[in-house]
Amino acid sequence: MSSATMPANRLFTFAGVAAGTWRVDAVRPIVGESLPQVNFVNMLGETVPTPTTAVWLLRGIVSNERYVTRAEKTELVNKQQGLGRADSTRAALIPIRKSPAWWGLTQDERRAVLEEQSQHIKIGLKYLPAIARRLHHCRDLGPGEPFDFLTWFEFAPQDAPAFDELAAALRESPEWKFIDREVDIRLSRDAA
Amino acid sequence: MSSATMPANRLFTFAGVAAGTWRVDAVRPIVGESLPQVNFVNMLGETVPTPTTAVWLLRGIVSNERYVTRAEKTELVNKQQGLGRADSTRAALIPIRKSPAWWGLTQDERRAVLEEQSQHIKIGLKYLPAIARRLHHCRDLGPGEPFDFLTWFEFAPQDAPAFDELAAALRESPEWKFIDREVDIRLSRDAA
């Protein structure tokens, strides 16, 4: 789940709210505790004030990529498209937390689990450009964040089955043994 | 500059203050803008309130290591000693910022510059256990941090020349071409 290019805006807040842009179609706890039910989710940039009425707020920051090699990056950049496409009226917000065992691995060990064993990057590439995504890091925002990563995906309604396939493939991979909390939030918005 | 083990306390604030624990012996801007002169620096954990009278505050968080392999980590762990040794009455706080060119490199490229070209890890190992250190990450605390990393070093007075050697070796390495701001703050405290 690597990010595309570094946007000018790096810090994003996802707000679970009563009324907003992205309608919540389903919230499913995959591992560990779920999040309180909300009707809508808004994705807010740094300069947008966070709503005081939000049921929950999750913050994440776009950062440098931690695992991709130059060859993989070139392939990603050539294939991927940005967020905000007109026909991308479906989205998924997937907050995950990785276990202390993951964070105790060294870089070479984490890369081996993520790609050589789990093909995380290769699986993502397979679904480009249909499934656009942006990865937000939470773990180093401070010591009290509930998740380590928030991944945001956007796609057209006809690509929803492809997204299910992608999510299932990752969840069956050895990397997912290191996930100790995951919530799967599916969203939709009206076409512009 | 890898960190040892993950302390319970991850977020630290370095406060430039008028009176405190570590007396400032010298502040030297190596690249880019310096920091305002102060007489003392205090290192504060998460639970310690930050002083409202500080001249400057720099925050950093201890995180997972980004480059070391398992073999390197084993060697580091076997050789290193912790902060707070009774005879460690000298310290250095070295805030650095890396350039956009660095952050645009992929993981394999950054590792190649840091270790295969610059021997950053190997140089640090050479000065263990005399020079103890802890690396704090700032870049992903938020979008407005003035530095990317704060490294804190502690050593005995007789090891001050060895620390100078270590700092000089790193500054001559290819990795340092990617440093666009660096301040070198030398400190001392009274023996307990």
Tab-separated table of C-alpha atoms in Angstrom, chain A residues 13-185:
chain	number	residue	atom	x	y	z
A	13	THR	CA	-8.183	13.597	9.129
A	14	PHE	CA	-10.959	11.107	8.527
A	15	ALA	CA	-14.064	12.128	10.440
A	16	GLY	CA	-16.963	9.817	11.238
A	17	VAL	CA	-19.950	12.170	11.090
A	18	ALA	CA	-23.753	12.304	10.909
A	19	ALA	CA	-23.858	13.976	7.490
A	20	GLY	CA	-21.129	14.479	4.908
A	21	THR	CA	-19.601	13.385	1.608
A	22	TRP	CA	-19.011	9.655	1.758
A	23	ARG	CA	-22.018	7.552	2.836
A	24	VAL	CA	-21.136	4.539	4.989
A	25	ASP	CA	-22.429	1.351	3.351
A	26	ALA	CA	-20.817	-1.099	5.784
A	27	VAL	CA	-18.439	-1.222	8.733
A	28	ARG	CA	-16.879	-4.609	9.371
A	29	PRO	CA	-14.343	-5.379	12.116
A	30	ILE	CA	-11.847	-7.807	10.566
A	31	VAL	CA	-9.537	-8.185	13.589
A	32	GLY	CA	-10.037	-6.642	17.035
A	33	GLU	CA	-12.311	-3.828	18.089
A	34	SER	CA	-14.554	-2.071	15.530
A	35	LEU	CA	-15.254	1.661	15.327
A	36	PRO	CA	-18.531	3.267	16.455
A	37	GLN	CA	-21.175	3.317	13.717
A	38	VAL	CA	-21.529	6.541	11.755
A	39	ASN	CA	-23.544	7.486	8.684
A	40	PHE	CA	-20.860	9.396	6.798
A	41	VAL	CA	-17.096	9.821	6.585
A	42	ASN	CA	-15.370	13.028	5.515
A	43	MET	CA	-11.735	13.188	4.421
A	44	LEU	CA	-10.264	16.537	5.529
A	45	GLY	CA	-6.969	18.183	4.629
A	46	GLU	CA	-4.714	20.111	7.012
A	47	THR	CA	-6.360	23.446	6.444
A	48	VAL	CA	-9.915	22.238	7.033
A	49	PRO	CA	-11.065	22.601	10.661
A	50	THR	CA	-11.985	19.243	12.187
A	51	PRO	CA	-15.689	19.046	13.048
A	52	THR	CA	-16.399	19.228	16.760
A	53	THR	CA	-19.417	16.971	16.286
A	54	ALA	CA	-17.524	13.995	14.843
A	55	VAL	CA	-18.194	10.591	16.434
A	56	TRP	CA	-14.581	9.622	15.702
A	57	LEU	CA	-11.526	11.245	14.147
A	58	LEU	CA	-8.634	9.301	12.666
A	59	ARG	CA	-5.505	11.156	11.584
A	60	GLY	CA	-2.760	9.995	9.248
A	61	ILE	CA	0.163	11.525	7.393
A	62	VAL	CA	1.432	10.781	3.897
A	63	SER	CA	5.120	9.896	4.190
A	64	ASN	CA	7.993	8.442	2.219
A	65	GLU	CA	7.572	4.862	1.064
A	66	ARG	CA	9.177	2.296	3.314
A	67	TYR	CA	9.508	-0.796	1.091
A	68	VAL	CA	9.253	-0.188	-2.656
A	69	THR	CA	12.372	-0.406	-4.797
A	70	ARG	CA	13.005	1.944	-7.709
A	71	ALA	CA	11.856	-0.708	-10.213
A	72	GLU	CA	8.591	-1.224	-8.329
A	73	LYS	CA	8.067	2.516	-7.931
A	74	THR	CA	8.489	3.101	-11.672
A	75	GLU	CA	5.884	0.446	-12.402
A	76	LEU	CA	3.486	1.908	-9.807
A	77	VAL	CA	3.873	5.466	-11.105
A	78	ASN	CA	3.333	4.326	-14.704
A	79	LYS	CA	0.154	2.418	-13.897
A	80	GLN	CA	-1.603	4.341	-11.159
A	81	GLN	CA	-4.173	7.116	-11.366
A	82	GLY	CA	-5.042	9.700	-8.738
A	83	LEU	CA	-7.878	9.993	-6.279
A	84	GLY	CA	-10.938	12.033	-7.156
A	85	ARG	CA	-11.763	10.497	-10.547
A	86	ALA	CA	-15.333	11.311	-11.608
A	87	ASP	CA	-16.381	7.659	-11.799
A	88	SER	CA	-14.780	6.724	-8.463
A	89	THR	CA	-18.000	6.768	-6.481
A	90	ARG	CA	-16.996	3.878	-4.224
A	91	ALA	CA	-14.326	4.012	-1.542
A	92	ALA	CA	-12.917	2.004	1.329
A	93	LEU	CA	-11.166	3.259	4.436
A	94	ILE	CA	-9.164	0.496	6.087
A	95	PRO	CA	-7.471	1.384	9.378
A	96	ILE	CA	-4.979	-1.252	10.534
A	97	ARG	CA	-2.618	-1.739	13.438
A	98	LYS	CA	0.384	-4.036	13.284
A	99	SER	CA	1.592	-6.086	16.245
A	100	PRO	CA	4.644	-5.434	18.437
A	101	ALA	CA	6.180	-8.506	16.727
A	102	TRP	CA	6.034	-6.642	13.381
A	103	TRP	CA	7.642	-3.522	14.798
A	104	GLY	CA	10.360	-5.652	16.369
A	105	LEU	CA	11.398	-6.981	12.943
A	106	THR	CA	14.326	-5.337	11.169
A	107	GLN	CA	13.944	-3.665	7.767
A	108	ASP	CA	15.167	-6.699	5.793
A	109	GLU	CA	12.775	-8.980	7.695
A	110	ARG	CA	9.786	-6.641	7.211
A	111	ARG	CA	10.498	-6.313	3.487
A	112	ALA	CA	10.766	-10.125	3.178
A	113	VAL	CA	7.382	-10.646	4.835
A	114	LEU	CA	5.694	-7.775	2.967
A	115	GLU	CA	6.871	-8.553	-0.540
A	116	GLU	CA	8.893	-11.746	-0.985
A	117	GLN	CA	6.426	-13.757	1.145
A	118	SER	CA	3.197	-11.765	0.727
A	119	GLN	CA	3.548	-9.947	-2.622
A	120	HIS	CA	1.840	-6.910	-1.161
A	121	ILE	CA	3.244	-4.547	-3.811
A	122	LYS	CA	2.667	-7.028	-6.670
A	123	ILE	CA	-0.963	-7.605	-5.600
A	124	GLY	CA	-1.624	-3.852	-5.500
A	125	LEU	CA	-0.076	-3.419	-8.971
A	126	LYS	CA	-2.404	-6.047	-10.398
A	127	TYR	CA	-5.423	-3.857	-9.621
A	128	LEU	CA	-4.043	-0.609	-11.074
A	129	PRO	CA	-5.307	1.714	-12.333
A	130	ALA	CA	-8.831	0.565	-11.323
A	131	ILE	CA	-8.192	0.719	-7.574
A	132	ALA	CA	-6.579	4.055	-6.618
A	133	ARG	CA	-5.143	4.333	-3.132
A	134	ARG	CA	-3.350	6.550	-0.668
A	135	LEU	CA	-1.529	5.343	2.452
A	136	HIS	CA	-1.512	7.459	5.608
A	137	HIS	CA	0.872	6.704	8.496
A	138	CYS	CA	-0.356	7.211	12.077
A	139	ARG	CA	2.174	5.460	14.304
A	140	ASP	CA	4.688	8.292	14.477
A	141	LEU	CA	2.132	11.096	14.857
A	142	GLY	CA	2.337	10.472	18.574
A	143	PRO	CA	2.313	7.748	21.183
A	144	GLY	CA	-1.455	7.359	21.500
A	145	GLU	CA	-2.773	6.631	18.005
A	146	PRO	CA	-5.317	3.766	17.796
A	147	PHE	CA	-4.049	2.550	14.384
A	148	ASP	CA	-0.699	2.417	12.575
A	149	PHE	CA	-2.005	3.024	9.048
A	150	LEU	CA	-5.123	4.304	7.309
A	151	THR	CA	-5.426	3.233	3.690
A	152	TRP	CA	-7.945	4.980	1.494
A	153	PHE	CA	-9.073	3.316	-1.741
A	154	GLU	CA	-11.282	4.710	-4.532
A	155	PHE	CA	-12.872	2.853	-7.435
A	156	ALA	CA	-15.865	2.713	-9.765
A	157	PRO	CA	-18.905	0.617	-8.768
A	158	GLN	CA	-18.057	-2.051	-11.368
A	159	ASP	CA	-14.632	-2.507	-9.756
A	160	ALA	CA	-16.040	-3.302	-6.303
A	161	PRO	CA	-15.590	-7.084	-6.839
A	162	ALA	CA	-11.959	-6.482	-7.855
A	163	PHE	CA	-11.434	-4.548	-4.627
A	164	ASP	CA	-12.909	-7.446	-2.618
A	165	GLU	CA	-10.462	-9.768	-4.365
A	166	LEU	CA	-7.510	-7.475	-3.554
A	167	ALA	CA	-8.501	-7.193	0.127
A	168	ALA	CA	-8.998	-10.974	0.389
A	169	ALA	CA	-5.596	-11.683	-1.191
A	170	LEU	CA	-3.831	-9.413	1.283
A	171	ARG	CA	-5.716	-10.869	4.249
A	172	GLU	CA	-4.589	-14.381	3.294
A	173	SER	CA	-0.936	-13.323	3.092
A	174	PRO	CA	1.736	-13.978	5.778
A	175	GLU	CA	1.952	-10.204	6.368
A	176	TRP	CA	-1.593	-10.240	7.762
A	177	LYS	CA	-0.506	-12.493	10.664
A	178	PHE	CA	1.047	-9.275	12.008
A	179	ILE	CA	-2.208	-7.298	11.886
A	180	ASP	CA	-3.782	-7.087	15.316
A	181	ARG	CA	-6.576	-4.614	14.528
A	182	GLU	CA	-8.367	-3.982	11.250
A	183	VAL	CA	-11.676	-2.339	10.394
A	184	ASP	CA	-13.103	-2.367	6.858
A	185	ILE	CA	-15.302	0.654	6.081
